[in-house]
Amino acid sequence: MAQPQPTPMTDNSTGMSYLDSLPRRVVTVFLPLLVFVFVLLFPFYWMAITAVKPNFQLTDYNNYSPLWVVQPTLDHIKYLLFETSYPHWLWNTVYISVAATVISLVTSVFAAYAIERLRFNGSRWVGLGIFLAYLVPPSILFIPLAIMVFGLGIYDTKLALILTYPTFLVPFSTWLLMGYFRSIPFELEECALVDGASRWQILIKVLLPLSVPGLISAGIFSFTLSWNEFIYALTFIQSSENKTVPVGVLTELVRSDVYEWGSLMAGALIGSLPVVILYSFFVDYYVSSMTGAVKE
């Protein structure tokens, strides 16, 4: 008995055939994409035009449009860079973020490897506990951390932030690397054990080279959170020379009820550029690592 032949696939039978019509493409693709791009980029546009607007245009909406700039000036940027401690705040933010990210990555690698690959009793509960620790808000943690910072005598130093930032960086980075380590076949590790490799050699020479996307993703995540962190930096730092960008811009450029809007927007715009550049270089690694982390 002859078997029925499968029906050939046509354009009308595919799931995307409804996009053949231009009005449907506009409504379902182009219009949502336009809204998304507008919501994403408009804050940067607003910061950019405010940073180069003269002061008299910032409040005179009767004669000047708030969405455009006439006679742009660099006075706000010059004031920010040469008459405030903004360059020093920027360096402090970079230094603290890089140091906290390195400490968090090293700690997370060891924790994730121990939980996922050593297979000890209760490892899953330990992993769950680490992730639940990430859910504790910093507004609660900074109180006991402040007692420890004062007790160690590191208040108003960069070390105070470098040591406290991993309290919220390590839990999520560990959870992310646990998922990525889980996606690597155990057979590779077993073959290395048969060949006489130690656990340290397996971690350094087998797992870490295969986990580069996960490490980059965890590093980007840690660096971004450290860069934008506000509560700890506001609580543990007092002197202007040790402040980070988020705290320095807010506390030094807002005097009572006087807001230096031009310099505030310039500081926010310049402060966001390093993170944007970082994401643009490693976005492919970030997406692939997140896929590996949630695969199981």
PDB file of C-alpha atoms in Angstrom:
ATOM      1  CA  MET A   1       0.000   0.000   0.000  1.00  0.00           C
ATOM      2  CA  ALA A   2       1.447   3.305  -1.075  1.00  0.00           C
ATOM      3  CA  GLN A   3       2.341   5.718   1.671  1.00  0.00           C
ATOM      4  CA  PRO A   4       0.848   9.231   1.400  1.00  0.00           C
ATOM      5  CA  GLN A   5       3.366  11.828   0.352  1.00  0.00           C
ATOM      6  CA  PRO A   6       4.021  14.665   2.806  1.00  0.00           C
ATOM      7  CA  THR A   7       2.578  18.006   1.855  1.00  0.00           C
ATOM      8  CA  PRO A   8       5.338  20.336   0.622  1.00  0.00           C
ATOM      9  CA  MET A   9       5.989  23.423   2.698  1.00  0.00           C
ATOM     10  CA  THR A  10       4.831  26.689   1.172  1.00  0.00           C
ATOM     11  CA  ASP A  11       5.162  30.277   2.211  1.00  0.00           C
ATOM     12  CA  ASN A  12       1.571  30.291   3.465  1.00  0.00           C
ATOM     13  CA  SER A  13       2.243  27.308   5.720  1.00  0.00           C
ATOM     14  CA  THR A  14       5.176  28.891   7.530  1.00  0.00           C
ATOM     15  CA  GLY A  15       4.720  30.633  10.835  1.00  0.00           C
ATOM     16  CA  MET A  16       5.968  34.009   9.567  1.00  0.00           C
ATOM     17  CA  SER A  17       3.746  34.239   6.489  1.00  0.00           C
ATOM     18  CA  TYR A  18       1.545  36.833   8.183  1.00  0.00           C
ATOM     19  CA  LEU A  19       4.449  39.292   7.836  1.00  0.00           C
ATOM     20  CA  ASP A  20       4.155  39.283   4.045  1.00  0.00           C
ATOM     21  CA  SER A  21       1.736  42.194   4.280  1.00  0.00           C
ATOM     22  CA  LEU A  22       3.364  45.592   4.778  1.00  0.00           C
ATOM     23  CA  PRO A  23       0.703  46.938   7.193  1.00  0.00           C
ATOM     24  CA  ARG A  24       1.116  43.841   9.362  1.00  0.00           C
ATOM     25  CA  ARG A  25       4.890  44.245   9.368  1.00  0.00           C
ATOM     26  CA  VAL A  26       4.491  47.864  10.428  1.00  0.00           C
ATOM     27  CA  VAL A  27       2.136  46.998  13.286  1.00  0.00           C
ATOM     28  CA  THR A  28       3.863  43.837  14.557  1.00  0.00           C
ATOM     29  CA  VAL A  29       7.540  44.604  13.885  1.00  0.00           C
ATOM     30  CA  PHE A  30       8.453  48.168  13.008  1.00  0.00           C
ATOM     31  CA  LEU A  31       6.158  50.017  15.409  1.00  0.00           C
ATOM     32  CA  PRO A  32       7.145  47.984  18.528  1.00  0.00           C
ATOM     33  CA  LEU A  33      10.791  48.237  17.497  1.00  0.00           C
ATOM     34  CA  LEU A  34      10.475  52.005  17.106  1.00  0.00           C
ATOM     35  CA  VAL A  35       8.905  52.322  20.563  1.00  0.00           C
ATOM     36  CA  PHE A  36      11.642  50.155  22.080  1.00  0.00           C
ATOM     37  CA  VAL A  37      14.439  52.182  20.459  1.00  0.00           C
ATOM     38  CA  PHE A  38      12.812  55.448  21.540  1.00  0.00           C
ATOM     39  CA  VAL A  39      12.452  54.342  25.167  1.00  0.00           C
ATOM     40  CA  LEU A  40      16.023  53.022  25.151  1.00  0.00           C
ATOM     41  CA  LEU A  41      17.795  55.958  23.520  1.00  0.00           C
ATOM     42  CA  PHE A  42      15.731  58.986  24.561  1.00  0.00           C
ATOM     43  CA  PRO A  43      17.322  59.253  28.057  1.00  0.00           C
ATOM     44  CA  PHE A  44      20.780  59.409  26.454  1.00  0.00           C
ATOM     45  CA  TYR A  45      19.553  62.026  23.989  1.00  0.00           C
ATOM     46  CA  TRP A  46      18.081  64.094  26.831  1.00  0.00           C
ATOM     47  CA  MET A  47      21.308  63.872  28.832  1.00  0.00           C
ATOM     48  CA  ALA A  48      23.366  64.850  25.772  1.00  0.00           C
ATOM     49  CA  ILE A  49      21.350  67.961  24.867  1.00  0.00           C
ATOM     50  CA  THR A  50      21.080  69.068  28.500  1.00  0.00           C
ATOM     51  CA  ALA A  51      24.845  68.741  28.929  1.00  0.00           C
ATOM     52  CA  VAL A  52      25.486  71.243  26.114  1.00  0.00           C
ATOM     53  CA  LYS A  53      22.598  73.658  26.767  1.00  0.00           C
ATOM     54  CA  PRO A  54      23.354  77.103  28.195  1.00  0.00           C
ATOM     55  CA  ASN A  55      21.782  77.694  31.589  1.00  0.00           C
ATOM     56  CA  PHE A  56      19.238  80.215  30.309  1.00  0.00           C
ATOM     57  CA  GLN A  57      17.804  77.622  27.898  1.00  0.00           C
ATOM     58  CA  LEU A  58      17.255  75.020  30.613  1.00  0.00           C
ATOM     59  CA  THR A  59      14.282  76.877  32.093  1.00  0.00           C
ATOM     60  CA  ASP A  60      13.135  79.232  29.324  1.00  0.00           C
ATOM     61  CA  TYR A  61      10.660  76.910  27.575  1.00  0.00           C
ATOM     62  CA  ASN A  62       8.705  79.829  26.127  1.00  0.00           C
ATOM     63  CA  ASN A  63      11.511  80.854  23.797  1.00  0.00           C
ATOM     64  CA  TYR A  64      13.467  77.601  23.467  1.00  0.00           C
ATOM     65  CA  SER A  65      12.355  74.058  22.780  1.00  0.00           C
ATOM     66  CA  PRO A  66      13.189  71.551  25.526  1.00  0.00           C
ATOM     67  CA  LEU A  67      13.854  68.903  22.851  1.00  0.00           C
ATOM     68  CA  TRP A  68      16.535  70.839  20.992  1.00  0.00           C
ATOM     69  CA  VAL A  69      19.505  73.044  21.758  1.00  0.00           C
ATOM     70  CA  VAL A  70      20.398  76.431  20.327  1.00  0.00           C
ATOM     71  CA  GLN A  71      23.928  77.818  20.700  1.00  0.00           C
ATOM     72  CA  PRO A  72      25.429  74.705  22.360  1.00  0.00           C
ATOM     73  CA  THR A  73      28.146  75.247  24.921  1.00  0.00           C
ATOM     74  CA  LEU A  74      30.805  73.098  26.580  1.00  0.00           C
ATOM     75  CA  ASP A  75      30.831  75.118  29.789  1.00  0.00           C
ATOM     76  CA  HIS A  76      29.067  72.395  31.794  1.00  0.00           C
ATOM     77  CA  ILE A  77      31.524  69.719  30.677  1.00  0.00           C
ATOM     78  CA  LYS A  78      34.519  71.996  31.360  1.00  0.00           C
ATOM     79  CA  TYR A  79      33.162  72.768  34.813  1.00  0.00           C
ATOM     80  CA  LEU A  80      32.644  69.072  35.507  1.00  0.00           C
ATOM     81  CA  LEU A  81      36.099  67.972  34.374  1.00  0.00           C
ATOM     82  CA  PHE A  82      38.255  70.865  35.582  1.00  0.00           C
ATOM     83  CA  GLU A  83      36.450  72.462  38.525  1.00  0.00           C
ATOM     84  CA  THR A  84      35.165  69.382  40.332  1.00  0.00           C
ATOM     85  CA  SER A  85      36.720  66.090  41.406  1.00  0.00           C
ATOM     86  CA  TYR A  86      34.877  64.170  38.684  1.00  0.00           C
ATOM     87  CA  PRO A  87      38.038  62.685  37.055  1.00  0.00           C
ATOM     88  CA  HIS A  88      39.056  61.393  40.473  1.00  0.00           C
ATOM     89  CA  TRP A  89      35.589  59.976  41.088  1.00  0.00           C
ATOM     90  CA  LEU A  90      35.763  58.253  37.715  1.00  0.00           C
ATOM     91  CA  TRP A  91      39.114  56.683  38.567  1.00  0.00           C
ATOM     92  CA  ASN A  92      37.813  55.571  41.969  1.00  0.00           C
ATOM     93  CA  THR A  93      34.814  53.926  40.314  1.00  0.00           C
ATOM     94  CA  VAL A  94      36.995  52.079  37.800  1.00  0.00           C
ATOM     95  CA  TYR A  95      39.471  50.933  40.450  1.00  0.00           C
ATOM     96  CA  ILE A  96      36.818  49.757  42.914  1.00  0.00           C
ATOM     97  CA  SER A  97      34.688  48.072  40.235  1.00  0.00           C
ATOM     98  CA  VAL A  98      37.608  46.165  38.718  1.00  0.00           C
ATOM     99  CA  ALA A  99      38.940  45.043  42.116  1.00  0.00           C
ATOM    100  CA  ALA A 100      35.508  43.941  43.372  1.00  0.00           C
ATOM    101  CA  THR A 101      34.814  42.142  40.084  1.00  0.00           C
ATOM    102  CA  VAL A 102      38.083  40.198  40.221  1.00  0.00           C
ATOM    103  CA  ILE A 103      37.512  39.143  43.835  1.00  0.00           C
ATOM    104  CA  SER A 104      33.925  38.130  43.088  1.00  0.00           C
ATOM    105  CA  LEU A 105      34.854  36.138  39.958  1.00  0.00           C
ATOM    106  CA  VAL A 106      37.597  34.170  41.729  1.00  0.00           C
ATOM    107  CA  THR A 107      35.314  33.399  44.662  1.00  0.00           C
ATOM    108  CA  SER A 108      32.386  32.478  42.411  1.00  0.00           C
ATOM    109  CA  VAL A 109      34.470  30.121  40.275  1.00  0.00           C
ATOM    110  CA  PHE A 110      35.580  28.108  43.296  1.00  0.00           C
ATOM    111  CA  ALA A 111      32.088  28.100  44.818  1.00  0.00           C
ATOM    112  CA  ALA A 112      30.359  27.095  41.579  1.00  0.00           C
ATOM    113  CA  TYR A 113      32.908  24.346  40.875  1.00  0.00           C
ATOM    114  CA  ALA A 114      32.573  22.896  44.365  1.00  0.00           C
ATOM    115  CA  ILE A 115      28.769  22.894  44.249  1.00  0.00           C
ATOM    116  CA  GLU A 116      28.324  21.560  40.716  1.00  0.00           C
ATOM    117  CA  ARG A 117      31.274  19.226  40.155  1.00  0.00           C
ATOM    118  CA  LEU A 118      32.313  17.772  43.518  1.00  0.00           C
ATOM    119  CA  ARG A 119      28.845  16.261  44.157  1.00  0.00           C
ATOM    120  CA  PHE A 120      28.852  16.421  47.942  1.00  0.00           C
ATOM    121  CA  ASN A 121      25.713  15.880  50.010  1.00  0.00           C
ATOM    122  CA  GLY A 122      23.595  18.990  50.268  1.00  0.00           C
ATOM    123  CA  SER A 123      25.284  20.763  47.374  1.00  0.00           C
ATOM    124  CA  ARG A 124      21.932  21.724  45.853  1.00  0.00           C
ATOM    125  CA  TRP A 125      20.775  23.273  49.111  1.00  0.00           C
ATOM    126  CA  VAL A 126      24.023  25.203  49.364  1.00  0.00           C
ATOM    127  CA  GLY A 127      23.500  26.523  45.819  1.00  0.00           C
ATOM    128  CA  LEU A 128      19.937  27.522  46.643  1.00  0.00           C
ATOM    129  CA  GLY A 129      21.109  29.271  49.789  1.00  0.00           C
ATOM    130  CA  ILE A 130      23.708  31.246  47.846  1.00  0.00           C
ATOM    131  CA  PHE A 131      21.103  32.393  45.356  1.00  0.00           C
ATOM    132  CA  LEU A 132      18.662  33.340  48.132  1.00  0.00           C
ATOM    133  CA  ALA A 133      21.419  35.457  49.658  1.00  0.00           C
ATOM    134  CA  TYR A 134      21.348  37.548  46.490  1.00  0.00           C
ATOM    135  CA  LEU A 135      17.701  38.361  47.154  1.00  0.00           C
ATOM    136  CA  VAL A 136      18.497  40.086  50.458  1.00  0.00           C
ATOM    137  CA  PRO A 137      18.259  43.843  49.705  1.00  0.00           C
ATOM    138  CA  PRO A 138      21.344  46.008  50.331  1.00  0.00           C
ATOM    139  CA  SER A 139      19.190  48.350  52.415  1.00  0.00           C
ATOM    140  CA  ILE A 140      19.151  45.604  55.066  1.00  0.00           C
ATOM    141  CA  LEU A 141      22.719  44.352  54.672  1.00  0.00           C
ATOM    142  CA  PHE A 142      24.430  47.734  54.946  1.00  0.00           C
ATOM    143  CA  ILE A 143      23.582  48.006  58.659  1.00  0.00           C
ATOM    144  CA  PRO A 144      25.572  44.950  59.851  1.00  0.00           C
ATOM    145  CA  LEU A 145      28.196  45.653  57.191  1.00  0.00           C
ATOM    146  CA  ALA A 146      28.620  49.165  58.585  1.00  0.00           C
ATOM    147  CA  ILE A 147      29.401  47.691  62.017  1.00  0.00           C
ATOM    148  CA  MET A 148      32.057  45.463  60.437  1.00  0.00           C
ATOM    149  CA  VAL A 149      33.523  48.322  58.383  1.00  0.00           C
ATOM    150  CA  PHE A 150      33.838  50.541  61.450  1.00  0.00           C
ATOM    151  CA  GLY A 151      35.247  47.650  63.477  1.00  0.00           C
ATOM    152  CA  LEU A 152      37.957  46.942  60.885  1.00  0.00           C
ATOM    153  CA  GLY A 153      38.889  50.604  60.679  1.00  0.00           C
ATOM    154  CA  ILE A 154      38.379  50.863  56.914  1.00  0.00           C
ATOM    155  CA  TYR A 155      35.604  53.478  56.931  1.00  0.00           C
ATOM    156  CA  ASP A 156      36.042  56.166  54.251  1.00  0.00           C
ATOM    157  CA  THR A 157      38.516  54.065  52.259  1.00  0.00           C
ATOM    158  CA  LYS A 158      38.268  52.328  48.899  1.00  0.00           C
ATOM    159  CA  LEU A 159      38.895  49.041  50.674  1.00  0.00           C
ATOM    160  CA  ALA A 160      35.522  49.372  52.418  1.00  0.00           C
ATOM    161  CA  LEU A 161      33.730  49.195  49.068  1.00  0.00           C
ATOM    162  CA  ILE A 162      36.040  46.567  47.565  1.00  0.00           C
ATOM    163  CA  LEU A 163      35.289  44.212  50.458  1.00  0.00           C
ATOM    164  CA  THR A 164      31.551  44.900  50.732  1.00  0.00           C
ATOM    165  CA  TYR A 165      30.604  44.799  47.053  1.00  0.00           C
ATOM    166  CA  PRO A 166      31.219  41.019  46.770  1.00  0.00           C
ATOM    167  CA  THR A 167      28.393  40.465  49.280  1.00  0.00           C
ATOM    168  CA  PHE A 168      25.902  41.049  46.452  1.00  0.00           C
ATOM    169  CA  LEU A 169      28.173  40.128  43.513  1.00  0.00           C
ATOM    170  CA  VAL A 170      29.227  36.629  44.580  1.00  0.00           C
ATOM    171  CA  PRO A 171      25.746  35.074  44.998  1.00  0.00           C
ATOM    172  CA  PHE A 172      24.469  35.855  41.512  1.00  0.00           C
ATOM    173  CA  SER A 173      27.822  35.206  39.815  1.00  0.00           C
ATOM    174  CA  THR A 174      28.016  31.833  41.552  1.00  0.00           C
ATOM    175  CA  TRP A 175      24.501  30.950  40.447  1.00  0.00           C
ATOM    176  CA  LEU A 176      25.320  31.976  36.875  1.00  0.00           C
ATOM    177  CA  LEU A 177      28.534  29.928  36.761  1.00  0.00           C
ATOM    178  CA  MET A 178      26.794  26.949  38.351  1.00  0.00           C
ATOM    179  CA  GLY A 179      24.414  26.823  35.412  1.00  0.00           C
ATOM    180  CA  TYR A 180      27.254  27.158  32.937  1.00  0.00           C
ATOM    181  CA  PHE A 181      29.397  24.489  34.614  1.00  0.00           C
ATOM    182  CA  ARG A 182      26.346  22.211  34.592  1.00  0.00           C
ATOM    183  CA  SER A 183      26.172  22.486  30.796  1.00  0.00           C
ATOM    184  CA  ILE A 184      29.722  21.112  30.396  1.00  0.00           C
ATOM    185  CA  PRO A 185      29.726  17.279  30.027  1.00  0.00           C
ATOM    186  CA  PHE A 186      31.020  15.355  33.030  1.00  0.00           C
ATOM    187  CA  GLU A 187      32.795  12.980  30.630  1.00  0.00           C
ATOM    188  CA  LEU A 188      35.484  15.586  29.986  1.00  0.00           C
ATOM    189  CA  GLU A 189      36.279  15.778  33.673  1.00  0.00           C
ATOM    190  CA  GLU A 190      36.209  11.981  34.069  1.00  0.00           C
ATOM    191  CA  CYS A 191      38.642  11.548  31.157  1.00  0.00           C
ATOM    192  CA  ALA A 192      40.987  14.075  32.748  1.00  0.00           C
ATOM    193  CA  LEU A 193      40.800  12.199  36.075  1.00  0.00           C
ATOM    194  CA  VAL A 194      41.641   8.948  34.297  1.00  0.00           C
ATOM    195  CA  ASP A 195      44.672  10.638  32.730  1.00  0.00           C
ATOM    196  CA  GLY A 196      45.902  11.603  36.199  1.00  0.00           C
ATOM    197  CA  ALA A 197      44.867  15.268  36.294  1.00  0.00           C
ATOM    198  CA  SER A 198      44.175  16.854  39.662  1.00  0.00           C
ATOM    199  CA  ARG A 199      41.076  18.838  40.502  1.00  0.00           C
ATOM    200  CA  TRP A 200      43.060  22.041  40.186  1.00  0.00           C
ATOM    201  CA  GLN A 201      44.325  21.081  36.735  1.00  0.00           C
ATOM    202  CA  ILE A 202      40.807  20.123  35.632  1.00  0.00           C
ATOM    203  CA  LEU A 203      39.468  23.481  36.765  1.00  0.00           C
ATOM    204  CA  ILE A 204      42.249  25.524  35.160  1.00  0.00           C
ATOM    205  CA  LYS A 205      42.867  23.545  31.963  1.00  0.00           C
ATOM    206  CA  VAL A 206      39.474  22.006  31.177  1.00  0.00           C
ATOM    207  CA  LEU A 207      36.534  23.854  32.723  1.00  0.00           C
ATOM    208  CA  LEU A 208      37.684  27.470  32.658  1.00  0.00           C
ATOM    209  CA  PRO A 209      38.669  27.509  28.943  1.00  0.00           C
ATOM    210  CA  LEU A 210      35.224  26.102  28.121  1.00  0.00           C
ATOM    211  CA  SER A 211      33.531  28.607  30.434  1.00  0.00           C
ATOM    212  CA  VAL A 212      34.921  31.810  28.944  1.00  0.00           C
ATOM    213  CA  PRO A 213      31.459  33.109  27.871  1.00  0.00           C
ATOM    214  CA  GLY A 214      30.125  32.462  31.375  1.00  0.00           C
ATOM    215  CA  LEU A 215      33.114  34.178  32.978  1.00  0.00           C
ATOM    216  CA  ILE A 216      32.711  37.198  30.701  1.00  0.00           C
ATOM    217  CA  SER A 217      29.017  37.389  31.480  1.00  0.00           C
ATOM    218  CA  ALA A 218      29.602  37.168  35.230  1.00  0.00           C
ATOM    219  CA  GLY A 219      32.355  39.768  34.920  1.00  0.00           C
ATOM    220  CA  ILE A 220      30.124  42.184  32.994  1.00  0.00           C
ATOM    221  CA  PHE A 221      27.337  41.700  35.509  1.00  0.00           C
ATOM    222  CA  SER A 222      29.650  42.269  38.480  1.00  0.00           C
ATOM    223  CA  PHE A 223      31.330  45.283  36.912  1.00  0.00           C
ATOM    224  CA  THR A 224      28.001  46.902  36.028  1.00  0.00           C
ATOM    225  CA  LEU A 225      26.556  46.445  39.524  1.00  0.00           C
ATOM    226  CA  SER A 226      29.748  47.769  41.107  1.00  0.00           C
ATOM    227  CA  TRP A 227      29.787  50.751  38.759  1.00  0.00           C
ATOM    228  CA  ASN A 228      26.203  51.751  39.549  1.00  0.00           C
ATOM    229  CA  GLU A 229      26.157  50.902  43.267  1.00  0.00           C
ATOM    230  CA  PHE A 230      24.958  53.770  45.446  1.00  0.00           C
ATOM    231  CA  ILE A 231      23.888  52.750  48.980  1.00  0.00           C
ATOM    232  CA  TYR A 232      27.214  51.292  50.168  1.00  0.00           C
ATOM    233  CA  ALA A 233      29.224  54.059  48.506  1.00  0.00           C
ATOM    234  CA  LEU A 234      27.054  56.698  50.170  1.00  0.00           C
ATOM    235  CA  THR A 235      27.221  55.005  53.588  1.00  0.00           C
ATOM    236  CA  PHE A 236      30.882  53.991  53.794  1.00  0.00           C
ATOM    237  CA  ILE A 237      32.556  56.948  52.008  1.00  0.00           C
ATOM    238  CA  GLN A 238      32.613  60.501  53.323  1.00  0.00           C
ATOM    239  CA  SER A 239      35.580  62.365  51.827  1.00  0.00           C
ATOM    240  CA  SER A 240      35.229  63.764  48.318  1.00  0.00           C
ATOM    241  CA  GLU A 241      38.474  62.231  47.063  1.00  0.00           C
ATOM    242  CA  ASN A 242      37.217  58.694  47.761  1.00  0.00           C
ATOM    243  CA  LYS A 243      33.719  59.033  46.307  1.00  0.00           C
ATOM    244  CA  THR A 244      32.490  57.157  43.258  1.00  0.00           C
ATOM    245  CA  VAL A 245      30.685  58.702  40.290  1.00  0.00           C
ATOM    246  CA  PRO A 246      27.074  57.947  41.397  1.00  0.00           C
ATOM    247  CA  VAL A 247      27.630  59.434  44.850  1.00  0.00           C
ATOM    248  CA  GLY A 248      29.964  62.248  43.838  1.00  0.00           C
ATOM    249  CA  VAL A 249      27.694  63.584  41.108  1.00  0.00           C
ATOM    250  CA  LEU A 250      24.667  63.644  43.400  1.00  0.00           C
ATOM    251  CA  THR A 251      26.286  64.997  46.549  1.00  0.00           C
ATOM    252  CA  GLU A 252      28.721  67.516  45.034  1.00  0.00           C
ATOM    253  CA  LEU A 253      26.637  68.909  42.164  1.00  0.00           C
ATOM    254  CA  VAL A 254      23.414  69.369  44.166  1.00  0.00           C
ATOM    255  CA  ARG A 255      23.741  72.154  46.713  1.00  0.00           C
ATOM    256  CA  SER A 256      20.638  72.558  48.837  1.00  0.00           C
ATOM    257  CA  ASP A 257      17.936  73.472  46.300  1.00  0.00           C
ATOM    258  CA  VAL A 258      20.411  74.399  43.522  1.00  0.00           C
ATOM    259  CA  TYR A 259      20.827  71.731  40.848  1.00  0.00           C
ATOM    260  CA  GLU A 260      23.672  71.960  38.358  1.00  0.00           C
ATOM    261  CA  TRP A 261      21.571  70.298  35.662  1.00  0.00           C
ATOM    262  CA  GLY A 262      24.079  70.695  32.857  1.00  0.00           C
ATOM    263  CA  SER A 263      26.935  69.213  34.830  1.00  0.00           C
ATOM    264  CA  LEU A 264      24.663  66.546  36.332  1.00  0.00           C
ATOM    265  CA  MET A 265      23.622  65.330  32.890  1.00  0.00           C
ATOM    266  CA  ALA A 266      27.202  65.505  31.593  1.00  0.00           C
ATOM    267  CA  GLY A 267      28.400  63.448  34.549  1.00  0.00           C
ATOM    268  CA  ALA A 268      25.647  60.874  34.069  1.00  0.00           C
ATOM    269  CA  LEU A 269      26.353  60.617  30.342  1.00  0.00           C
ATOM    270  CA  ILE A 270      30.111  60.245  30.700  1.00  0.00           C
ATOM    271  CA  GLY A 271      29.652  57.819  33.588  1.00  0.00           C
ATOM    272  CA  SER A 272      27.433  55.536  31.495  1.00  0.00           C
ATOM    273  CA  LEU A 273      29.828  55.293  28.537  1.00  0.00           C
ATOM    274  CA  PRO A 274      32.257  52.691  29.991  1.00  0.00           C
ATOM    275  CA  VAL A 275      29.424  50.237  30.689  1.00  0.00           C
ATOM    276  CA  VAL A 276      27.895  50.795  27.241  1.00  0.00           C
ATOM    277  CA  ILE A 277      31.268  50.196  25.574  1.00  0.00           C
ATOM    278  CA  LEU A 278      31.831  47.072  27.670  1.00  0.00           C
ATOM    279  CA  TYR A 279      28.470  45.590  26.676  1.00  0.00           C
ATOM    280  CA  SER A 280      28.992  46.429  22.998  1.00  0.00           C
ATOM    281  CA  PHE A 281      32.227  44.433  22.870  1.00  0.00           C
ATOM    282  CA  PHE A 282      31.007  41.343  24.744  1.00  0.00           C
ATOM    283  CA  VAL A 283      27.267  41.170  24.011  1.00  0.00           C
ATOM    284  CA  ASP A 284      27.611  37.851  22.107  1.00  0.00           C
ATOM    285  CA  TYR A 285      29.404  36.206  25.035  1.00  0.00           C
ATOM    286  CA  TYR A 286      26.824  37.616  27.438  1.00  0.00           C
ATOM    287  CA  VAL A 287      23.868  36.155  25.511  1.00  0.00           C
ATOM    288  CA  SER A 288      25.510  32.742  25.018  1.00  0.00           C
ATOM    289  CA  SER A 289      26.439  32.481  28.699  1.00  0.00           C
ATOM    290  CA  MET A 290      22.915  33.335  29.830  1.00  0.00           C
ATOM    291  CA  THR A 291      21.617  30.622  27.468  1.00  0.00           C
ATOM    292  CA  GLY A 292      23.992  28.099  29.038  1.00  0.00           C
ATOM    293  CA  ALA A 293      23.018  29.176  32.547  1.00  0.00           C
ATOM    294  CA  VAL A 294      19.289  28.547  32.060  1.00  0.00           C
ATOM    295  CA  LYS A 295      19.592  25.490  29.818  1.00  0.00           C
ATOM    296  CA  GLU A 296      18.765  23.181  32.687  1.00  0.00           C
TER     297      GLU A 296
END
